[in-house]
XYZ file of C-alpha atoms in Angstrom:
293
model
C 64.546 -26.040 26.164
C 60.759 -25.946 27.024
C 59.567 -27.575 30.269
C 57.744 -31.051 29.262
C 55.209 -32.618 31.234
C 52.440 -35.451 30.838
C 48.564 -35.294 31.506
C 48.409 -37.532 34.526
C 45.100 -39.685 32.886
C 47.842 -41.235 30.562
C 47.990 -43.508 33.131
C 44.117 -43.254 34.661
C 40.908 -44.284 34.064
C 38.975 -42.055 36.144
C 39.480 -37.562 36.267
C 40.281 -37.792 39.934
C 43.235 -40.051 40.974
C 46.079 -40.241 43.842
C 48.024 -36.342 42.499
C 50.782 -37.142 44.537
C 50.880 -40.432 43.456
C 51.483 -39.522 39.616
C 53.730 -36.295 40.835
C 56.286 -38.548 41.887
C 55.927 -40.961 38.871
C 56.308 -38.018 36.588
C 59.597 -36.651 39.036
C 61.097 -40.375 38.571
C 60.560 -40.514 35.156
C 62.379 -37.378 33.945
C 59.340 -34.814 33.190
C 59.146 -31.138 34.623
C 55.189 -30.612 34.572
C 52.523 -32.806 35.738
C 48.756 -31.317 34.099
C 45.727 -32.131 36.443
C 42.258 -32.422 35.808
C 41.056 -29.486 37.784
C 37.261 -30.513 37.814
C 37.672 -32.159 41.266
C 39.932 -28.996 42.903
C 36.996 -28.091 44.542
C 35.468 -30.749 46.149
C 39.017 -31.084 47.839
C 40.011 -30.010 51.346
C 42.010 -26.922 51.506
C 44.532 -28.923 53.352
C 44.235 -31.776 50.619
C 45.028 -29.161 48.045
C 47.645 -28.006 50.032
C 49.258 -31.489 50.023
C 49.086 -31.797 46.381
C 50.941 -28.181 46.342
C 53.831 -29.415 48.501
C 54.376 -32.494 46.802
C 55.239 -30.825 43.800
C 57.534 -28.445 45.152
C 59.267 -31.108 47.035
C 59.447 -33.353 43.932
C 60.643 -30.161 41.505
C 57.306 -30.543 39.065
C 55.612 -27.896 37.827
C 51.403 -28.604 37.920
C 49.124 -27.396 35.158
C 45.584 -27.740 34.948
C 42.744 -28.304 32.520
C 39.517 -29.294 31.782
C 36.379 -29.342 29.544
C 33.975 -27.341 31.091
C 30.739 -29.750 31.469
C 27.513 -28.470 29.835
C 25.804 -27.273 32.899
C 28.834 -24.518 32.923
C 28.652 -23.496 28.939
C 29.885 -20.034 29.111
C 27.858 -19.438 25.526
C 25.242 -20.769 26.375
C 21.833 -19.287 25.551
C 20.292 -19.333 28.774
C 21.605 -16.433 30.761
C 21.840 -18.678 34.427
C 23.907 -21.355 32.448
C 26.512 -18.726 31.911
C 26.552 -17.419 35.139
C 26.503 -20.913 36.628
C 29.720 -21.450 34.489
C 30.844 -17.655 35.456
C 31.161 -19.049 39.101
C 32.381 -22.235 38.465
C 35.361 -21.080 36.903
C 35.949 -18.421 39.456
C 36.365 -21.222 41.910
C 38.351 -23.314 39.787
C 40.598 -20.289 39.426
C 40.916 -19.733 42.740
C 41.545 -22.957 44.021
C 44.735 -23.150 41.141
C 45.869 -19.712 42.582
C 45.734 -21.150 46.403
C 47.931 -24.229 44.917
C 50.516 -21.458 43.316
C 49.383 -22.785 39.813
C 50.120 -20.672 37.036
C 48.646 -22.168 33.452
C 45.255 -22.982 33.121
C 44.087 -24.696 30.152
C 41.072 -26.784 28.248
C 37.979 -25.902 26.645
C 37.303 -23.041 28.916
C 35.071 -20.495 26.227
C 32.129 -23.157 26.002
C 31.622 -26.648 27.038
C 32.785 -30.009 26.245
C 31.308 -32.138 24.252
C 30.229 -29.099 22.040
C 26.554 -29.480 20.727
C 26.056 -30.108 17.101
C 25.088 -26.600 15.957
C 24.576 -24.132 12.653
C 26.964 -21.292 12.035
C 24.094 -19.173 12.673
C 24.320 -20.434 16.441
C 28.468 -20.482 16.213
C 28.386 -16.523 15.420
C 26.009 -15.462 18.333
C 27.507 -18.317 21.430
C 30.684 -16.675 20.027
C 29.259 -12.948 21.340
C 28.373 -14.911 24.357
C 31.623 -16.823 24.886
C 33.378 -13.383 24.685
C 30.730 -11.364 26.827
C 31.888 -14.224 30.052
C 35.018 -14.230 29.313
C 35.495 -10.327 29.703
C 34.417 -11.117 33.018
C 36.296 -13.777 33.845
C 39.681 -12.082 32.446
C 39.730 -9.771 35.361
C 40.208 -12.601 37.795
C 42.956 -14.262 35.601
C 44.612 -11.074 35.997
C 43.959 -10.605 39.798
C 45.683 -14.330 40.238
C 48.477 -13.659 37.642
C 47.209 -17.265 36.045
C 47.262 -17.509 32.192
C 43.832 -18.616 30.934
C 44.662 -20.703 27.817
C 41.917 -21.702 25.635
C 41.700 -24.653 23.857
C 41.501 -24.977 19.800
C 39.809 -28.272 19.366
C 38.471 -30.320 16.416
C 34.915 -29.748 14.754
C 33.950 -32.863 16.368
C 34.477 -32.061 19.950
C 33.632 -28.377 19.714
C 32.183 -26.208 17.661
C 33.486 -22.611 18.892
C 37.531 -22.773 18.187
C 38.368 -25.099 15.508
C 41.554 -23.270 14.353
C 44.823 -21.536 15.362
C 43.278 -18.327 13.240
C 39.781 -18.696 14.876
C 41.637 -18.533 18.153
C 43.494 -15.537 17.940
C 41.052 -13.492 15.992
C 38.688 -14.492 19.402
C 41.650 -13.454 21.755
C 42.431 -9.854 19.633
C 38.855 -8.938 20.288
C 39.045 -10.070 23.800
C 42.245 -8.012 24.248
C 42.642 -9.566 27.807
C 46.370 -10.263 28.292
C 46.145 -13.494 30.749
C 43.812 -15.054 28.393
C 45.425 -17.048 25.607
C 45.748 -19.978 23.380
C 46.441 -23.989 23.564
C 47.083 -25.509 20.696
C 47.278 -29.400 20.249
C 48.892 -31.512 17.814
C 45.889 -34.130 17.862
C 43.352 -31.241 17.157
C 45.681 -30.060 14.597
C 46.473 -32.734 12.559
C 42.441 -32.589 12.007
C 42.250 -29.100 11.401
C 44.886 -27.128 10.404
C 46.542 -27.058 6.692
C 49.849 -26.589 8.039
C 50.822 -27.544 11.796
C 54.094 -25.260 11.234
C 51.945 -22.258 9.877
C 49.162 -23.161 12.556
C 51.846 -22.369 15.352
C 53.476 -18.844 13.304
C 49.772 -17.602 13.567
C 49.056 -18.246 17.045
C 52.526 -16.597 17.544
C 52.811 -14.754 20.941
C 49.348 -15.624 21.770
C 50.624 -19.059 22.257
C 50.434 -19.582 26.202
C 50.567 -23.532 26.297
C 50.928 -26.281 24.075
C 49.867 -30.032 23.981
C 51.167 -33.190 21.937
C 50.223 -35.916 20.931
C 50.055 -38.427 18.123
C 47.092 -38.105 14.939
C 46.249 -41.724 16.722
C 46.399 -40.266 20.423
C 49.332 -42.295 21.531
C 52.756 -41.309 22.587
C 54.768 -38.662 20.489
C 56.331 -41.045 17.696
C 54.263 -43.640 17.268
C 52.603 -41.917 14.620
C 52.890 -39.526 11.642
C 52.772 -36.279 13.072
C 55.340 -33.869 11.766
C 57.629 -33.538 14.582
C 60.116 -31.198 12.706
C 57.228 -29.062 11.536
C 55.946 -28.767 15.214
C 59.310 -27.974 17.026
C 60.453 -25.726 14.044
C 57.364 -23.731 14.528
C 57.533 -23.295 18.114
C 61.590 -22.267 17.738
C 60.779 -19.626 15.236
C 58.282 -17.936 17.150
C 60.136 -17.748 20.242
C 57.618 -20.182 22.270
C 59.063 -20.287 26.272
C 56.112 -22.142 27.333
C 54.881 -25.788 28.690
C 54.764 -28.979 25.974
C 52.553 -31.115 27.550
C 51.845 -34.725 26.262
C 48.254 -35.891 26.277
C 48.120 -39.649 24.844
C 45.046 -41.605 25.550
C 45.734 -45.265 24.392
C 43.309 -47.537 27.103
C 40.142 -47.900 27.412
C 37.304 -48.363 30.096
C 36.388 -45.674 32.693
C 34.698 -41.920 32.839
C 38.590 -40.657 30.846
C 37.988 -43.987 28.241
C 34.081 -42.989 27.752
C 35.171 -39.485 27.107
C 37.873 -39.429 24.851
C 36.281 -42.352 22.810
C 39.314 -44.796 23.393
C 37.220 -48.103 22.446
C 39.960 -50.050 21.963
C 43.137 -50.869 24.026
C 46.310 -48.877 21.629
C 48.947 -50.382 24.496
C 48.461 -53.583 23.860
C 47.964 -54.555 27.349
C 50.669 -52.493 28.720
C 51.710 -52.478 32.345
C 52.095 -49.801 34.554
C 55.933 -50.564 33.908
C 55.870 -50.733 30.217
C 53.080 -47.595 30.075
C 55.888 -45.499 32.291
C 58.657 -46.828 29.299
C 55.970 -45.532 26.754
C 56.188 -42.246 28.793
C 59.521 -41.980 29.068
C 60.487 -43.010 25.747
C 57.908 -40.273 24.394
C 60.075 -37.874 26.360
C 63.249 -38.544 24.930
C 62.112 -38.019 21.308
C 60.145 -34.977 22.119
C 63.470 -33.364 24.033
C 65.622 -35.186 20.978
C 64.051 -33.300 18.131
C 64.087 -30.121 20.238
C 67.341 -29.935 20.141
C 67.727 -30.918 17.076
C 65.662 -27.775 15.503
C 67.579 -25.813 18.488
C 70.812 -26.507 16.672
């Protein structure tokens, strides 16, 4: 069975929070993999890195990281200094997940995030550019054994990758074997025809994976297609992380960013948003083995 984990901003209303705070929540609660916001890596300490690092081994959690790369860091960007700005960013970021022993880095990490509202005409050449940084960038994944896993998002939030096909016709002509794809069950219920066929064509370019509900809360409190999801990811031999991503509160830089402008818990507690969790976890690992059968 796939290692499951939860994006630690489930619970948070800021991208920065207490790490070892939400590694041991995630330990206690059942999960394998805690993801991280890796935007404030950093402007950490080496030592406070370290700490994070520790904690996880101690607590048996694997960490994963992600992000959105912010605008000043668009790696397609038209203006040759953004995309070297971004160039160097992600080098740190990179090395700062390497120093922590962090192997999967994911998140919209071919452009930036929000995308701009562009024409195709733009789409076809920040493509070229996307693909000229990333040939760059590759080398280093490779250097820190780290697999580079690039988001396919919705039209709305980016233009670049919209779906599984766009992202592994962009990874073929890459042809850079760290650097792969994350799919997401929220961006796919948008954009895909078929989430099972959606996973068959990302196939073994499929190096992470993300759920979570068409109405971004907890697996099962929607109308996803579980079965079609878990089928797809059995016949194509996926040993990868599932990582949930709900977003269900508002307020905050996370609330302001995903758009959550109205409160999906219904108030929740900490208590009853860790039952949410962990009730989430049981039906992802139920139908799992269900399909594994």
């Amino acid at each position: 069975m796939n290692k499951t984990g939860i994006y630690f901003a489930f619970w948070e209303r800021e991208w920065e929070a207490d790490y070892c705070y939400y590694i041991k929540k995630a330990a206690r609660l059942g999960f394998d993999v805690l993801e991280l916001a890796a935007g404030c890596l950093p402007e950490m300490t080496k030592d406070k890195r370290k700490e994070i690092a520790d904690c996880a081994r101690t607590e048996g959690i694997e960490l994963t990281y992600c992000i959105g790369l912010p605008p000043c860091y668009d790696l397609a960007h038209e203006d040759a200094e953004v995309r070297a700005q971004g160039k160097d960013y992600v080098k740190r970021l990179l090395s700062c997940i390497y120093e922590m022993g962090g192997k999967t880095f994911g998140g919209i990490l071919y452009s930036a995030w929000p995308g701009r509202t562009v024409t195709y005409d733009y789409k076809m050449q920040a493509r070229e550019r996307s693909l000229a940084s990333l040939k760059e960038i590759a080398k280093v994944t490779e250097d820190y054994d780290i697999d580079y896993c690039l988001e396919v998002v919705n039209r709305f939030e980016q233009y670049l990758l919209n779906t599984a096909q766009e992202g592994v016709d962009f990874v073929k002509e890459l042809g850079a074997p760290k650097v792969k794809l994350l799919l997401d069950s929220f961006h796919m219920n948008i954009e895909e025809d078929s989430l099972y066929e959606a996973i068959r064509t990302a196939g073994d370019y499929l190096g992470h994976f993300h759920i979570g509900e068409c109405n971004r809360k907890t697996p099962g409190l929607g109308r996803i297609d579980w079965d079609s999801i878990c089928r797809g990811l059995l016949s194509i031999g996926y040993q990868g992380k599932i990582v949930m991503e709900p977003f269900i509160k508002p307020g905050g830089q996370v609330g302001k960013d995903i758009k959550i402008y109205r409160d999906q818990s219904d108030g929740a507690t900490e208590e009853e948003m860790d039952m949410l969790a962990q009730n989430a976890l049981a039906f992802i690992r139920s139908r799992q083995k269900a399909w594994e059968q």
